[in-house]
Amino acid sequence: MAERYTETVGRRKTASARVRVSSAKSTSLTVNDREGHKYFPLPTMVDDALAPLRVVPGSYAVTAVVKGGGHKAQAEAVRMGIARALVEMDSLARKDLKQKGYLKRDPRAKERKKFGLKAARRAPQWSKR
């Protein structure tokens, strides 16, 4: 019989992650066909991505395909995808994951530059003469 998995999507800024979570003997993270600790440049990003797995007991194999954004945003997109998959697998985990804030999308993104300004809000330097 084929291995069962749950597939979800997580997003942050311009990064989006398609995440597959399945039960396993030991916890593992694979991002874009590379091991998690080799893909993300900092160990804190791997910890951030796997944070929902510390809330819910058990060991899972996580496979993610990530596009867009930077490494930090990609790690947070993977975190959201894992959290959503865990809720699909076990609805009782929703309360704990929601309390930690893993199910809420962070809406902050870069504000666009406006005409007449040097940046999103930065006005040209004032000159008396």
XYZ file of N, CA and C in Angstrom:
387
model
N 0.848 -1.190 0.000
C 0.000 0.000 0.000
C 0.888 1.246 0.000
N 0.473 2.262 -0.725
C 1.260 3.501 -0.826
C 1.258 4.257 0.494
N 2.334 4.984 0.713
C 2.472 5.752 1.944
C 1.486 6.911 1.939
N 0.770 7.116 3.041
C -0.212 8.190 3.163
C 0.472 9.474 3.592
N 0.077 10.579 2.983
C 0.610 11.878 3.382
C -0.490 12.929 3.273
N -0.256 14.055 3.923
C -1.162 15.181 3.858
C -0.415 16.336 3.206
N -1.026 16.950 2.201
C -0.380 18.041 1.475
C -1.114 19.350 1.727
N -0.359 20.389 2.096
C -0.929 21.712 2.345
C -0.005 22.778 1.775
N -0.468 24.028 1.840
C 0.301 25.161 1.342
C 0.486 26.173 2.458
N 1.702 26.711 2.567
C 1.988 27.779 3.521
C 2.584 28.954 2.774
N 2.242 30.179 3.205
C 2.763 31.365 2.532
C 3.266 32.390 3.534
N 4.249 33.205 3.064
C 4.770 34.318 3.846
C 5.435 35.277 2.881
N 5.046 36.549 2.890
C 5.545 37.551 1.928
C 5.383 37.003 0.516
N 6.471 36.852 -0.240
C 6.346 36.312 -1.593
C 6.760 34.853 -1.655
N 7.015 34.231 -0.528
C 7.412 32.821 -0.491
C 6.174 31.940 -0.333
N 6.157 30.834 -1.061
C 5.082 29.863 -0.876
C 5.689 28.470 -0.840
N 5.151 27.650 0.045
C 5.689 26.301 0.249
C 4.567 25.282 0.105
N 4.812 24.266 -0.728
C 3.902 23.133 -0.826
C 4.504 22.034 0.036
N 3.806 21.680 1.108
C 4.367 20.807 2.140
C 3.606 19.487 2.193
N 4.365 18.388 2.246
C 3.781 17.060 2.446
C 4.284 16.514 3.769
N 3.358 16.099 4.622
C 3.704 15.551 5.936
C 3.156 14.136 6.025
N 4.001 13.198 6.450
C 3.566 11.826 6.648
C 4.198 11.287 7.925
N 3.579 10.276 8.500
C 4.125 9.650 9.704
C 5.409 8.914 9.364
N 6.357 8.945 10.307
C 7.641 8.287 10.077
C 8.213 7.806 11.396
N 9.317 7.060 11.324
C 9.967 6.573 12.542
C 10.774 7.672 13.212
N 11.351 8.566 12.402
C 12.089 9.695 12.966
C 11.769 10.949 12.150
N 11.843 12.098 12.805
C 11.508 13.358 12.161
C 12.582 13.753 11.154
N 12.145 14.126 9.954
C 13.087 14.566 8.921
C 12.459 15.707 8.129
N 13.316 16.579 7.598
C 12.871 17.706 6.793
C 13.656 17.722 5.488
N 12.947 17.718 4.369
C 13.552 17.813 3.052
C 12.936 19.014 2.347
N 13.795 19.945 1.903
C 13.324 21.146 1.216
C 13.971 21.192 -0.160
N 13.150 21.241 -1.204
C 13.631 21.271 -2.591
C 14.685 20.179 -2.852
N 14.372 18.964 -2.429
C 15.233 17.781 -2.619
C 16.580 17.872 -1.907
N 16.677 18.698 -0.879
C 17.895 18.786 -0.057
C 17.484 18.687 1.409
N 18.409 18.229 2.247
C 18.118 18.142 3.675
C 17.897 19.552 4.222
N 17.020 19.669 5.216
C 16.664 20.969 5.759
C 17.849 21.759 6.274
N 18.761 21.103 7.001
C 19.897 21.828 7.578
C 20.919 22.224 6.513
N 20.836 21.615 5.328
C 21.721 22.022 4.232
C 21.079 23.114 3.377
N 19.745 23.127 3.309
C 19.055 24.122 2.493
C 19.029 25.485 3.179
N 18.629 25.507 4.455
C 18.561 26.775 5.187
C 19.938 27.115 5.738
N 20.390 28.381 5.562
C 21.751 28.737 5.960
C 21.977 28.789 7.471
N 20.928 29.008 8.257
C 21.078 29.108 9.708
C 20.285 28.008 10.408
N 20.839 27.435 11.492
C 20.103 26.395 12.222
C 18.802 26.921 12.842
N 18.760 28.224 13.159
C 17.527 28.784 13.731
C 16.381 28.731 12.737
N 16.680 28.790 11.443
C 15.630 28.712 10.422
C 15.047 27.304 10.349
N 15.902 26.298 10.532
C 15.413 24.914 10.562
C 14.532 24.716 11.792
N 14.968 25.253 12.942
C 14.169 25.158 14.168
C 12.833 25.864 13.991
N 12.849 27.020 13.312
C 11.635 27.786 13.071
C 10.683 26.994 12.177
N 11.212 26.357 11.148
C 10.379 25.590 10.228
C 9.751 24.378 10.914
N 10.501 23.734 11.817
C 10.011 22.521 12.493
C 9.291 22.801 13.806
N 9.061 24.057 14.130
C 8.440 24.428 15.407
C 7.095 23.734 15.657
N 6.190 23.606 14.676
C 4.908 22.934 14.959
C 5.064 21.480 15.387
N 6.155 20.826 14.954
C 6.351 19.422 15.314
C 6.713 19.256 16.788
N 7.217 20.331 17.420
C 7.509 20.271 18.856
C 6.238 20.434 19.686
N 5.190 21.013 19.094
C 3.923 21.212 19.803
C 3.100 19.934 19.788
N 3.123 19.239 18.640
C 2.332 18.021 18.466
C 3.245 16.809 18.651
N 2.893 15.872 19.528
C 3.749 14.704 19.732
C 3.747 13.775 18.516
N 4.855 13.078 18.326
C 4.987 12.141 17.217
C 6.163 12.518 16.343
N 6.488 11.631 15.420
C 7.580 11.922 14.486
C 7.025 11.869 13.067
N 7.463 12.824 12.261
C 6.910 12.989 10.917
C 8.020 13.221 9.907
N 7.763 12.794 8.678
C 8.653 13.086 7.555
C 8.026 14.243 6.791
N 8.780 15.319 6.628
C 8.278 16.520 5.981
C 9.049 16.739 4.684
N 8.312 16.927 3.596
C 8.907 17.254 2.302
C 8.261 18.542 1.828
N 9.099 19.533 1.456
C 8.568 20.825 1.033
C 9.187 21.248 -0.287
N 8.371 21.872 -1.122
C 8.836 22.515 -2.343
C 8.549 23.997 -2.156
N 9.620 24.805 -2.124
C 9.494 26.218 -1.785
C 9.921 27.079 -2.962
N 9.172 28.162 -3.198
C 9.508 29.111 -4.258
C 9.329 30.526 -3.734
N 10.147 31.446 -4.233
C 10.001 32.870 -3.940
C 10.527 33.261 -2.578
N 10.678 34.565 -2.383
C 11.088 35.106 -1.094
C 12.525 34.784 -0.737
N 12.881 35.101 0.500
C 14.202 34.789 1.022
C 14.139 33.558 1.903
N 15.278 33.187 2.458
C 15.327 31.973 3.282
C 14.444 32.079 4.516
N 14.416 33.226 5.173
C 13.614 33.400 6.384
C 12.125 33.250 6.067
N 11.670 33.917 5.012
C 10.259 33.821 4.623
C 9.914 32.400 4.188
N 10.852 31.722 3.531
C 10.606 30.343 3.122
C 10.460 29.432 4.331
N 11.300 29.644 5.348
C 11.205 28.836 6.572
C 9.850 29.054 7.249
N 9.378 30.286 7.277
C 8.084 30.569 7.899
C 6.933 30.021 7.064
N 7.090 29.988 5.740
C 6.069 29.388 4.883
C 5.997 27.877 5.122
N 7.155 27.247 5.284
C 7.184 25.801 5.589
C 6.530 25.548 6.944
N 6.811 26.413 7.921
C 6.209 26.275 9.257
C 4.689 26.302 9.172
N 4.147 27.244 8.399
C 2.697 27.337 8.270
C 2.126 26.107 7.559
N 2.817 25.622 6.531
C 2.360 24.430 5.830
C 2.353 23.199 6.720
N 3.382 23.053 7.546
C 3.439 21.921 8.486
C 2.290 22.011 9.483
N 2.052 23.205 10.010
C 0.982 23.386 10.992
C -0.379 23.044 10.381
N -0.618 23.485 9.166
C -1.899 23.188 8.509
C -2.051 21.689 8.264
N -0.959 21.036 7.892
C -1.018 19.588 7.652
C -1.299 18.828 8.948
N -0.680 19.258 10.041
C -0.913 18.599 11.332
C -2.363 18.747 11.773
N -2.969 19.891 11.478
C -4.383 20.091 11.823
C -5.254 19.173 10.987
N -4.917 18.988 9.708
C -5.681 18.062 8.865
C -5.549 16.629 9.362
N -4.360 16.277 9.849
C -4.130 14.914 10.328
C -4.807 14.674 11.680
N -4.781 15.691 12.557
C -5.352 15.563 13.900
C -5.978 16.892 14.295
N -7.302 16.955 14.265
C -8.002 18.218 14.532
C -7.836 18.682 15.984
N -7.440 17.786 16.888
C -7.236 18.182 18.283
C -5.990 19.043 18.457
N -5.085 18.995 17.494
C -3.856 19.787 17.568
C -4.105 21.257 17.244
N -5.258 21.567 16.679
C -5.554 22.940 16.230
C -5.448 23.954 17.360
N -5.970 23.621 18.529
C -5.980 24.568 19.646
C -4.559 24.994 20.038
N -3.672 24.017 20.185
C -2.292 24.320 20.589
C -1.540 25.083 19.500
N -1.722 24.675 18.237
C -1.025 25.340 17.136
C -1.531 26.767 16.940
N -2.831 26.963 17.122
C -3.400 28.300 16.970
C -2.925 29.213 18.095
N -2.813 28.661 19.289
C -2.345 29.432 20.442
C -0.910 29.921 20.234
N -0.075 29.105 19.602
C 1.309 29.491 19.317
C 1.403 30.456 18.137
N 0.335 30.596 17.345
C 0.322 31.510 16.209
C 0.831 30.913 14.920
N 0.907 29.586 14.831
C 1.446 28.937 13.640
C 0.429 28.831 12.510
N -0.846 29.034 12.797
C -1.873 28.917 11.763
C -2.262 30.266 11.170
N -1.707 31.333 11.691
C -2.050 32.676 11.223
C -1.014 33.144 10.212
N -1.479 33.631 9.071
C -0.563 34.139 8.054
C -0.127 35.534 8.452
N 1.173 35.787 8.377
C 1.718 37.103 8.691
C 1.519 37.989 7.457
N 0.654 39.008 7.535
C 0.312 39.779 6.330
C 1.335 40.839 5.948
N 2.367 41.051 6.774
C 3.309 42.133 6.490
C 4.098 41.858 5.214
N 4.178 42.864 4.377
C 4.952 42.778 3.140
C 5.492 44.163 2.832
N 6.428 44.244 1.914
C 7.036 45.517 1.578
C 6.005 46.452 0.944
N 5.979 47.685 1.415
C 5.058 48.686 0.889
C 5.607 49.241 -0.424
N 4.740 49.466 -1.376
C 5.196 49.928 -2.684
C 5.660 51.375 -2.642
N 6.556 51.719 -3.563
C 7.054 53.083 -3.686
C 5.982 53.928 -4.366
N 5.764 55.166 -3.848
C 4.792 56.077 -4.450
C 5.509 57.129 -5.295
N 4.828 57.619 -6.317
C 5.430 58.640 -7.169
C 5.601 59.941 -6.373
N 6.646 60.691 -6.704
C 6.927 61.934 -5.985
C 7.733 61.722 -4.718
N 7.912 60.468 -4.325
C 8.685 60.147 -3.129
C 9.917 59.338 -3.523
N 10.910 59.299 -2.635
C 12.128 58.544 -2.912
C 11.956 57.060 -2.580
N 11.085 56.756 -1.643
C 10.788 55.376 -1.256
C 9.299 55.314 -0.919
N 8.865 54.297 -0.185
C 7.449 54.161 0.114
C 6.905 55.382 0.864
N 7.680 55.889 1.819
C 7.243 57.052 2.591
C 8.273 58.171 2.651
N 9.492 57.902 2.198
C 10.592 58.853 2.293
C 10.415 59.964 1.275
N 10.259 61.202 1.767
C 10.096 62.364 0.890
C 11.462 62.887 0.453
N 11.508 63.612 -0.664
C 12.787 64.197 -1.075
C 13.288 65.178 -0.020
N 14.589 65.324 0.073
C 15.168 66.218 1.076
C 14.767 67.651 0.777
N 14.333 68.392 1.791
C 13.877 69.768 1.620
C 15.060 70.681 1.502
N 14.983 71.607 0.569
C 16.050 72.566 0.384
C 15.458 73.975 0.384
N 16.027 74.865 1.186
C 15.497 76.222 1.264
C 15.812 77.006 -0.015
N 16.998 76.775 -0.566
C 17.389 77.500 -1.795
C 17.801 76.559 -2.900
